[in-house]
PDB file of C-alpha atoms and ligand atoms in Angstrom:
ATOM      1  CA  MET A   1      -0.460  -0.126   0.486  1.00  0.00           C
ATOM      2  CA  SER A   2       1.847   3.006  -1.020  1.00  0.00           C
ATOM      3  CA  ASP A   3       0.089   5.545   0.987  1.00  0.00           C
ATOM      4  CA  CYS A   4      -0.438   3.304   4.304  1.00  0.00           C
ATOM      5  CA  LEU A   5       1.331   5.277   7.051  1.00  0.00           C
ATOM      6  CA  PHE A   6       2.218   2.526   8.807  1.00  0.00           C
ATOM      7  CA  CYS A   7       3.506   0.788   5.202  1.00  0.00           C
ATOM      8  CA  LYS A   8       5.762   3.919   4.406  1.00  0.00           C
ATOM      9  CA  ILE A   9       7.159   3.024   8.597  1.00  0.00           C
ATOM     10  CA  ALA A  10       8.026  -0.667   7.693  1.00  0.00           C
ATOM     11  CA  ARG A  11       9.464   0.698   4.318  1.00  0.00           C
ATOM     12  CA  LYS A  12      11.520   3.263   6.015  1.00  0.00           C
ATOM     13  CA  GLU A  13      10.201   5.702   4.368  1.00  0.00           C
ATOM     14  CA  ILE A  14       9.418   7.928   7.003  1.00  0.00           C
ATOM     15  CA  PRO A  15      10.965   8.117  11.085  1.00  0.00           C
ATOM     16  CA  ALA A  16      10.441   5.769  13.831  1.00  0.00           C
ATOM     17  CA  GLN A  17      11.833   4.637  16.933  1.00  0.00           C
ATOM     18  CA  ILE A  18      11.848   1.409  16.162  1.00  0.00           C
ATOM     19  CA  VAL A  19      12.029  -1.220  18.976  1.00  0.00           C
ATOM     20  CA  PHE A  20      13.307  -4.255  16.643  1.00  0.00           C
ATOM     21  CA  ASP A  21      13.010  -5.772  13.649  1.00  0.00           C
ATOM     22  CA  GLU A  22      13.061  -9.265  12.727  1.00  0.00           C
ATOM     23  CA  GLY A  23      11.755 -11.221   9.826  1.00  0.00           C
ATOM     24  CA  ASP A  24       7.960  -9.938   8.948  1.00  0.00           C
ATOM     25  CA  VAL A  25       7.527  -8.057  12.380  1.00  0.00           C
ATOM     26  CA  LEU A  26       8.401  -3.772  12.748  1.00  0.00           C
ATOM     27  CA  ALA A  27       7.564  -2.473  16.277  1.00  0.00           C
ATOM     28  CA  PHE A  28       8.846   0.922  17.064  1.00  0.00           C
ATOM     29  CA  LYS A  29       7.099   3.164  19.536  1.00  0.00           C
ATOM     30  CA  ASP A  30       3.572   5.383  19.141  1.00  0.00           C
ATOM     31  CA  VAL A  31       4.243   8.682  19.006  1.00  0.00           C
ATOM     32  CA  ARG A  32       1.914  10.138  21.683  1.00  0.00           C
ATOM     33  CA  PRO A  33       2.511   6.976  24.165  1.00  0.00           C
ATOM     34  CA  GLN A  34      -0.480   6.461  26.503  1.00  0.00           C
ATOM     35  CA  ALA A  35       2.127   4.535  29.290  1.00  0.00           C
ATOM     36  CA  PRO A  36       5.728   4.903  29.691  1.00  0.00           C
ATOM     37  CA  VAL A  37       5.461   2.034  26.997  1.00  0.00           C
ATOM     38  CA  HIS A  38       4.243   2.368  23.787  1.00  0.00           C
ATOM     39  CA  VAL A  39       5.455   0.660  21.425  1.00  0.00           C
ATOM     40  CA  LEU A  40       3.284  -1.460  17.980  1.00  0.00           C
ATOM     41  CA  ILE A  41       3.599  -4.279  16.929  1.00  0.00           C
ATOM     42  CA  ILE A  42       2.998  -4.598  13.124  1.00  0.00           C
ATOM     43  CA  PRO A  43       3.116  -6.935  10.739  1.00  0.00           C
ATOM     44  CA  LYS A  44       5.879  -5.773   7.962  1.00  0.00           C
ATOM     45  CA  LYS A  45       2.767  -7.113   5.401  1.00  0.00           C
ATOM     46  CA  HIS A  46      -0.405  -4.173   4.492  1.00  0.00           C
ATOM     47  CA  LEU A  47      -2.950  -5.984   6.306  1.00  0.00           C
ATOM     48  CA  ALA A  48      -5.708  -3.272   7.235  1.00  0.00           C
ATOM     49  CA  ARG A  49      -7.258  -5.357  10.262  1.00  0.00           C
ATOM     50  CA  VAL A  50      -7.214  -7.969  12.524  1.00  0.00           C
ATOM     51  CA  LEU A  51     -10.454  -8.961  10.737  1.00  0.00           C
ATOM     52  CA  ASP A  52      -8.172 -10.030   7.573  1.00  0.00           C
ATOM     53  CA  LEU A  53      -4.944 -12.356   9.851  1.00  0.00           C
ATOM     54  CA  SER A  54      -5.275 -15.969   8.068  1.00  0.00           C
ATOM     55  CA  THR A  55      -3.461 -19.314   8.393  1.00  0.00           C
ATOM     56  CA  GLU A  56      -0.883 -18.435   6.069  1.00  0.00           C
ATOM     57  CA  ASP A  57       0.085 -15.079   8.350  1.00  0.00           C
ATOM     58  CA  ALA A  58       0.707 -17.534  10.289  1.00  0.00           C
ATOM     59  CA  PRO A  59       4.138 -17.333  10.599  1.00  0.00           C
ATOM     60  CA  VAL A  60       4.299 -13.929  12.116  1.00  0.00           C
ATOM     61  CA  LEU A  61       2.412 -14.816  15.093  1.00  0.00           C
ATOM     62  CA  GLY A  62       5.051 -15.897  17.238  1.00  0.00           C
ATOM     63  CA  ASP A  63       6.973 -14.681  19.717  1.00  0.00           C
ATOM     64  CA  SER A  64       6.640 -10.632  18.692  1.00  0.00           C
ATOM     65  CA  TRP A  65       2.922 -10.842  18.559  1.00  0.00           C
ATOM     66  CA  GLY A  66       2.545 -12.774  22.585  1.00  0.00           C
ATOM     67  CA  GLY A  67       5.303  -9.686  23.562  1.00  0.00           C
ATOM     68  CA  ASN A  68       7.690 -11.931  24.561  1.00  0.00           C
ATOM     69  CA  ALA A  69      10.785 -10.111  23.153  1.00  0.00           C
ATOM     70  CA  LEU A  70       9.953  -6.306  24.409  1.00  0.00           C
ATOM     71  CA  ALA A  71       8.377  -7.812  27.613  1.00  0.00           C
ATOM     72  CA  ASP A  72      12.318  -8.476  28.029  1.00  0.00           C
ATOM     73  CA  ARG A  73      13.152  -5.130  26.471  1.00  0.00           C
ATOM     74  CA  PHE A  74      11.332  -2.831  28.874  1.00  0.00           C
ATOM     75  CA  SER A  75      11.783  -5.581  31.514  1.00  0.00           C
ATOM     76  CA  VAL A  76       7.852  -6.040  32.569  1.00  0.00           C
ATOM     77  CA  ARG A  77       8.094  -9.423  31.557  1.00  0.00           C
ATOM     78  CA  GLU A  78       6.885  -9.863  36.005  1.00  0.00           C
ATOM     79  CA  SER A  79       5.094  -6.214  36.278  1.00  0.00           C
ATOM     80  CA  GLY A  80       3.062  -6.815  33.827  1.00  0.00           C
ATOM     81  CA  PHE A  81       2.065  -5.356  29.867  1.00  0.00           C
ATOM     82  CA  ARG A  82      -1.317  -5.456  27.187  1.00  0.00           C
ATOM     83  CA  LEU A  83      -1.391  -6.190  24.141  1.00  0.00           C
ATOM     84  CA  VAL A  84      -4.665  -4.212  22.606  1.00  0.00           C
ATOM     85  CA  VAL A  85      -5.962  -4.292  18.851  1.00  0.00           C
ATOM     86  CA  ASN A  86      -8.797  -1.742  17.788  1.00  0.00           C
ATOM     87  CA  ASN A  87     -10.430  -2.614  15.305  1.00  0.00           C
ATOM     88  CA  GLY A  88     -12.930  -1.278  12.992  1.00  0.00           C
ATOM     89  CA  PRO A  89     -14.971   2.375  14.207  1.00  0.00           C
ATOM     90  CA  ASP A  90     -16.310   1.403  17.563  1.00  0.00           C
ATOM     91  CA  ALA A  91     -12.726  -0.055  18.880  1.00  0.00           C
ATOM     92  CA  GLY A  92     -10.952   4.072  17.707  1.00  0.00           C
ATOM     93  CA  GLN A  93      -9.146   2.221  15.467  1.00  0.00           C
ATOM     94  CA  ALA A  94      -7.298   5.135  13.168  1.00  0.00           C
ATOM     95  CA  VAL A  95      -4.382   3.603  11.145  1.00  0.00           C
ATOM     96  CA  ALA A  96      -5.623   1.314   8.670  1.00  0.00           C
ATOM     97  CA  HIS A  97      -2.974  -0.998   9.261  1.00  0.00           C
ATOM     98  CA  LEU A  98      -2.441  -3.563  11.834  1.00  0.00           C
ATOM     99  CA  HIS A  99      -1.152  -3.007  14.761  1.00  0.00           C
ATOM    100  CA  PHE A 100      -0.636  -4.284  17.883  1.00  0.00           C
ATOM    101  CA  HIS A 101      -0.331  -1.944  20.830  1.00  0.00           C
ATOM    102  CA  PHE A 102       1.997  -2.874  23.751  1.00  0.00           C
ATOM    103  CA  LEU A 103       1.729  -0.863  27.108  1.00  0.00           C
ATOM    104  CA  ALA A 104       3.213  -0.852  30.774  1.00  0.00           C
ATOM    105  CA  GLY A 105       5.399   0.740  32.421  1.00  0.00           C
ATOM    106  CA  ARG A 106       2.136   1.936  34.984  1.00  0.00           C
ATOM    107  CA  PRO A 107      -1.549   0.024  36.358  1.00  0.00           C
ATOM    108  CA  LEU A 108      -3.593  -0.310  33.506  1.00  0.00           C
ATOM    109  CA  ARG A 109      -7.420   0.390  34.306  1.00  0.00           C
ATOM    110  CA  TRP A 110     -10.163  -2.482  33.477  1.00  0.00           C
ATOM    111  CA  PRO A 111     -12.058  -1.394  31.141  1.00  0.00           C
ATOM    112  CA  PRO A 112     -10.559   0.180  28.762  1.00  0.00           C
ATOM    113  CA  GLY A 113     -12.574   3.382  27.923  1.00  0.00           C
TER     114      GLY A 113
HETATM  115  P1  5GP B 201      -5.413   2.333  16.598  1.00  0.00           P
HETATM  116  O1  5GP B 201      -6.015   4.295  17.484  1.00  0.00           O
HETATM  117  O2  5GP B 201      -5.616   3.355  15.208  1.00  0.00           O
HETATM  118  O3  5GP B 201      -5.115   1.637  17.110  1.00  0.00           O
HETATM  119  O4  5GP B 201      -4.020   3.742  16.495  1.00  0.00           O
HETATM  120  C1  5GP B 201      -3.221   4.596  15.900  1.00  0.00           C
HETATM  121  C2  5GP B 201      -2.080   4.141  16.996  1.00  0.00           C
HETATM  122  O5  5GP B 201      -1.053   4.877  16.197  1.00  0.00           O
HETATM  123  C3  5GP B 201      -1.887   5.486  17.623  1.00  0.00           C
HETATM  124  O6  5GP B 201      -1.436   5.259  19.123  1.00  0.00           O
HETATM  125  C4  5GP B 201      -1.196   6.808  17.547  1.00  0.00           C
HETATM  126  O7  5GP B 201      -0.733   7.386  18.689  1.00  0.00           O
HETATM  127  C5  5GP B 201      -0.218   5.976  16.861  1.00  0.00           C
HETATM  128  N1  5GP B 201       0.112   6.790  15.017  1.00  0.00           N
HETATM  129  C6  5GP B 201      -0.073   7.606  14.292  1.00  0.00           C
HETATM  130  N2  5GP B 201       0.840   7.998  13.496  1.00  0.00           N
HETATM  131  C7  5GP B 201       1.586   7.486  13.683  1.00  0.00           C
HETATM  132  C8  5GP B 201       2.951   8.105  13.168  1.00  0.00           C
HETATM  133  O8  5GP B 201       3.535   8.688  13.037  1.00  0.00           O
HETATM  134  N3  5GP B 201       3.914   7.415  14.821  1.00  0.00           N
HETATM  135  C9  5GP B 201       4.163   6.461  15.097  1.00  0.00           C
HETATM  136  N4  5GP B 201       5.446   6.206  16.044  1.00  0.00           N
HETATM  137  N5  5GP B 201       2.866   6.206  16.061  1.00  0.00           N
HETATM  138  C10 5GP B 201       1.815   6.548  14.776  1.00  0.00           C
HETATM  139 ZN1   ZN B 202      -0.239  -0.529   5.405  1.00  0.00          ZN
END
């Protein structure tokens, strides 16, 4: 997708604070962090929303998606973290490229707003 913001980040056409870049997955800091640690995990392949994942995408659903690499990187394996996927308008999805929010570093209220 030539005009997709996160595809441009994945292609390194626009800058981002990249946390890791492994195989089919990229993680970078959210530009408007909602917690001390707020990282977005994306497939480099353009998928507009989580509903578009299929079994062929299973290889990208590895450790990175589960947050393992980030949990260690930010030392929150024991203190905890939250993975969030917003899908569609009611969830407030603003960027139409699948992304998992990795949030940590403070107590997170439940339920979310
Ligand atoms: P959504 O609401 O779609 O689940 O989340 C989109 C997220 O992308 C928001 O948290 C927003 O702050 C973040 N975001 C939007 N534009 C940019 C950008 O250009 N760079 C980075 N790093 N994050 C962005
Ligand atoms: Zn995209």
